[in-house]
């Protein structure tokens, strides 16, 4: 199975990071293909601007969002 983990945390020493690493390791040990999208490391801006909102009404999607949509479409599990 293709699994996508969407993750964000500023500290690699955090408990959240340890949970993510354990999930990745277990899924890979079980034979799954795992991708991790670390939004914090990517500097992904999760705030929808008023212009982006207007654009989405016209079906104009920002390139960074399109890229993440490709990863979501690839996945069989999130």
Coordinates of N, CA, C and O in Angstrom, one line a residue:
X1 N 0.8 -1.2 0.0 CA 0.0 0.0 0.0 C 0.9 1.2 0.0 O 1.9 1.3 0.6
X2 N 0.4 2.3 -0.7 CA 1.1 3.6 -0.7 C 0.5 4.5 0.4 O -0.6 4.8 0.3
X3 N 1.4 4.8 1.3 CA 1.0 5.6 2.5 C 1.6 7.0 2.4 O 2.8 7.1 2.2
X4 N 0.8 8.0 2.6 CA 1.3 9.4 2.7 C 1.1 9.9 4.1 O 0.0 9.9 4.6
X5 N 2.2 10.4 4.7 CA 2.2 11.0 6.0 C 2.4 12.5 5.8 O 3.4 12.9 5.3
X6 N 1.4 13.3 6.2 CA 1.6 14.7 6.2 C 1.9 15.2 7.6 O 1.2 15.0 8.5
X7 N 3.1 15.8 7.7 CA 3.7 16.0 9.0 C 4.2 17.5 9.1 O 4.6 18.0 8.1
X8 N 4.1 18.1 10.3 CA 4.8 19.4 10.5 C 5.1 19.6 12.0 O 4.2 19.4 12.8
X9 N 6.3 19.8 12.2 CA 6.8 20.2 13.6 C 8.2 20.8 13.4 O 9.0 20.3 12.7
X10 N 8.5 21.8 14.2 CA 9.8 22.5 14.1 C 11.0 21.7 14.7 O 12.1 22.0 14.3
X11 N 10.7 20.8 15.6 CA 11.8 20.1 16.3 C 12.0 18.7 16.0 O 11.0 17.9 16.2
X12 N 13.1 18.2 15.5 CA 13.4 16.8 15.3 C 13.5 16.0 16.6 O 13.4 14.8 16.5
X13 N 13.6 16.7 17.7 CA 13.7 16.0 19.0 C 12.3 15.9 19.7 O 12.2 15.4 20.8
X14 N 11.3 16.3 19.0 CA 9.9 16.3 19.6 C 9.3 14.8 19.7 O 9.7 13.9 18.9
X15 N 8.4 14.7 20.5 CA 7.6 13.4 20.6 C 6.9 13.2 19.3 O 6.8 12.1 18.8
X16 N 6.3 14.3 18.7 CA 5.6 14.1 17.4 C 6.6 13.5 16.3 O 6.2 12.7 15.5
X17 N 7.8 14.0 16.3 CA 8.8 13.5 15.4 C 9.0 12.0 15.6 O 9.1 11.2 14.7
X18 N 9.1 11.6 16.9 CA 9.4 10.2 17.2 C 8.2 9.3 16.8 O 8.4 8.2 16.3
X19 N 7.0 9.9 17.0 CA 5.8 9.1 16.5 C 5.8 8.9 15.0 O 5.5 7.8 14.5
X20 N 6.1 10.0 14.3 CA 6.2 9.9 12.8 C 7.2 8.9 12.4 O 6.9 8.1 11.5
X21 N 8.4 9.0 13.0 CA 9.5 8.0 12.6 C 9.0 6.6 12.9 O 9.3 5.7 12.1
X22 N 8.4 6.3 14.0 CA 7.9 5.0 14.4 C 6.9 4.5 13.4 O 6.9 3.3 13.0
X23 N 6.0 5.4 13.0 CA 4.9 5.0 12.0 C 5.6 4.7 10.6 O 5.2 3.7 10.0
X24 N 6.5 5.5 10.2 CA 7.2 5.2 8.9 C 7.9 3.9 9.0 O 7.8 3.0 8.1
X25 N 8.7 3.7 10.1 CA 9.4 2.4 10.2 C 8.5 1.2 10.2 O 8.8 0.2 9.5
X26 N 7.4 1.3 11.0 CA 6.5 0.1 11.1 C 5.8 -0.1 9.7 O 5.7 -1.3 9.3
X27 N 5.4 0.9 9.0 CA 4.8 0.8 7.7 C 5.7 0.2 6.7 O 5.4 -0.7 5.9
X28 N 7.0 0.6 6.7 CA 8.0 0.1 5.8 C 8.3 -1.4 6.1 O 8.5 -2.2 5.2
X29 N 8.4 -1.7 7.4 CA 8.6 -3.0 7.9 C 7.5 -4.0 7.4 O 7.7 -5.1 7.1
X30 N 6.3 -3.4 7.3 CA 5.1 -4.2 6.9 C 5.0 -4.3 5.3 O 4.1 -4.8 4.8
X31 N 6.0 -3.7 4.6 CA 6.1 -3.8 3.2 C 5.4 -2.6 2.4 O 5.2 -2.7 1.2
X32 N 5.0 -1.6 3.1 CA 4.3 -0.5 2.5 C 5.3 0.5 1.9 O 6.4 0.6 2.4
X33 N 4.9 1.3 0.9 CA 5.7 2.4 0.4 C 5.2 3.6 1.1 O 4.0 3.9 1.2
X34 N 6.1 4.4 1.7 CA 5.8 5.5 2.5 C 6.4 6.8 2.0 O 7.6 6.8 1.7
X35 N 5.6 7.8 1.9 CA 6.2 9.2 1.6 C 5.8 10.1 2.8 O 4.7 10.0 3.3
X36 N 6.7 10.9 3.2 CA 6.4 11.9 4.2 C 6.5 13.3 3.6 O 7.5 13.6 3.0
X37 N 5.5 14.1 3.8 CA 5.5 15.5 3.4 C 5.6 16.3 4.6 O 4.7 16.4 5.4
X38 N 6.8 16.9 4.9 CA 7.1 17.7 6.1 C 6.8 19.2 5.7 O 7.7 19.9 5.2
X39 N 5.6 19.6 6.0 CA 5.2 20.9 5.6 C 6.0 22.0 6.3 O 6.2 23.1 5.7
X40 N 6.4 21.8 7.5 CA 7.2 22.8 8.3 C 8.6 23.0 7.5 O 9.0 24.1 7.3
X41 N 9.2 21.9 7.2 CA 10.5 21.9 6.5 C 10.4 22.5 5.2 O 11.3 23.2 4.6
X42 N 9.2 22.4 4.5 CA 9.0 22.9 3.2 C 8.6 24.4 3.2 O 8.4 25.0 2.2
X43 N 8.4 24.9 4.4 CA 7.9 26.3 4.6 C 6.5 26.5 3.9 O 6.2 27.5 3.3
X44 N 5.7 25.4 3.9 CA 4.4 25.5 3.3 C 3.5 26.4 4.1 O 3.4 26.3 5.3
X45 N 2.9 27.4 3.4 CA 2.0 28.3 4.1 C 0.6 27.8 4.1 O 0.0 27.8 3.0
X46 N 0.0 27.4 5.2 CA -1.3 26.8 5.3 C -2.4 27.8 5.3 O -3.6 27.5 5.2
X47 N -2.1 29.1 5.3 CA -3.1 30.2 5.3 C -3.6 30.5 4.0 O -2.8 30.9 3.1
X48 N -4.9 30.4 3.7 CA -5.5 30.7 2.5 C -5.8 32.2 2.4 O -6.5 32.8 3.2
X49 N -5.1 32.9 1.5 CA -5.3 34.3 1.3 C -6.6 34.6 0.6 O -7.2 33.7 0.0
X50 N -7.1 35.8 0.7 CA -8.3 36.1 0.0 C -8.2 36.0 -1.5 O -9.2 35.6 -2.2
X51 N -7.0 36.3 -2.0 CA -6.8 36.1 -3.5 C -6.8 34.6 -3.9 O -7.4 34.3 -4.9
X52 N -6.2 33.8 -3.1 CA -6.2 32.3 -3.3 C -7.7 31.8 -3.3 O -8.1 31.0 -4.1
X53 N -8.4 32.3 -2.3 CA -9.8 31.9 -2.2 C -10.6 32.3 -3.4 O -11.3 31.4 -4.0
X54 N -10.4 33.5 -3.9 CA -11.1 34.0 -5.1 C -10.6 33.1 -6.3 O -11.4 32.7 -7.1
X55 N -9.3 32.8 -6.4 CA -8.8 32.0 -7.5 C -9.4 30.6 -7.5 O -9.7 30.1 -8.5
X56 N -9.6 30.0 -6.3 CA -10.1 28.6 -6.3 C -11.6 28.6 -6.8 O -12.0 27.6 -7.3
X57 N -12.3 29.7 -6.6 CA -13.7 29.8 -7.1 C -13.6 29.8 -8.6 O -14.6 29.3 -9.3
X58 N -12.5 30.2 -9.2 CA -12.4 30.1 -10.7 C -11.5 28.9 -11.1 O -11.1 28.8 -12.2
X59 N -11.4 28.0 -10.2 CA -10.6 26.7 -10.4 C -9.1 27.0 -10.7 O -8.5 26.2 -11.5
X60 N -8.6 28.1 -10.2 CA -7.1 28.4 -10.3 C -6.5 27.9 -9.0 O -6.8 28.5 -8.0
X61 N -5.6 26.9 -9.1 CA -5.0 26.4 -7.9 C -3.5 26.7 -7.9 O -2.8 26.5 -8.9
X62 N -3.0 27.2 -6.8 CA -1.6 27.6 -6.7 C -0.7 26.3 -6.9 O -1.1 25.2 -6.6
X63 N 0.5 26.5 -7.5 CA 1.4 25.4 -7.8 C 1.8 24.6 -6.6 O 1.9 23.4 -6.7
X64 N 2.0 25.2 -5.4 CA 2.4 24.5 -4.3 C 1.3 23.6 -3.8 O 1.5 22.4 -3.4
X65 N 0.0 24.0 -3.9 CA -1.1 23.2 -3.6 C -1.3 22.1 -4.6 O -1.6 20.9 -4.2
X66 N -1.1 22.4 -5.9 CA -1.2 21.3 -6.9 C -0.2 20.2 -6.6 O -0.5 19.0 -6.8
X67 N 1.0 20.6 -6.2 CA 2.1 19.6 -5.9 C 1.6 18.7 -4.8 O 1.8 17.5 -4.9
X68 N 1.1 19.3 -3.7 CA 0.6 18.4 -2.6 C -0.6 17.6 -3.0 O -0.7 16.4 -2.6
X69 N -1.4 18.1 -3.9 CA -2.6 17.3 -4.4 C -2.1 16.1 -5.1 O -2.7 15.0 -5.0
X70 N -1.0 16.2 -5.9 CA -0.4 15.0 -6.6 C 0.0 13.9 -5.6 O -0.3 12.8 -5.8
X71 N 0.6 14.3 -4.5 CA 1.0 13.4 -3.5 C -0.3 12.7 -2.8 O -0.3 11.5 -2.6
X72 N -1.3 13.5 -2.6 CA -2.5 12.9 -2.0 C -3.2 12.0 -3.0 O -3.6 10.9 -2.6
X73 N -3.2 12.3 -4.2 CA -3.8 11.4 -5.2 C -3.0 10.1 -5.4 O -3.5 9.1 -5.7
X74 N -1.7 10.2 -5.2 CA -0.8 9.0 -5.2 C -1.1 8.0 -4.1 O -1.1 6.8 -4.3
X75 N -1.5 8.6 -3.0 CA -1.6 7.7 -1.8 C -2.9 6.9 -1.8 O -3.9 7.3 -2.3
X76 N -2.7 5.7 -1.2 CA -3.9 4.8 -0.9 C -4.4 5.0 0.5 O -5.4 4.5 0.9
X77 N -3.5 5.6 1.3 CA -3.8 5.8 2.7 C -3.1 7.1 3.2 O -2.0 7.3 2.7
X78 N -3.8 7.8 4.0 CA -3.2 9.1 4.6 C -3.0 8.9 6.1 O -3.8 8.3 6.7

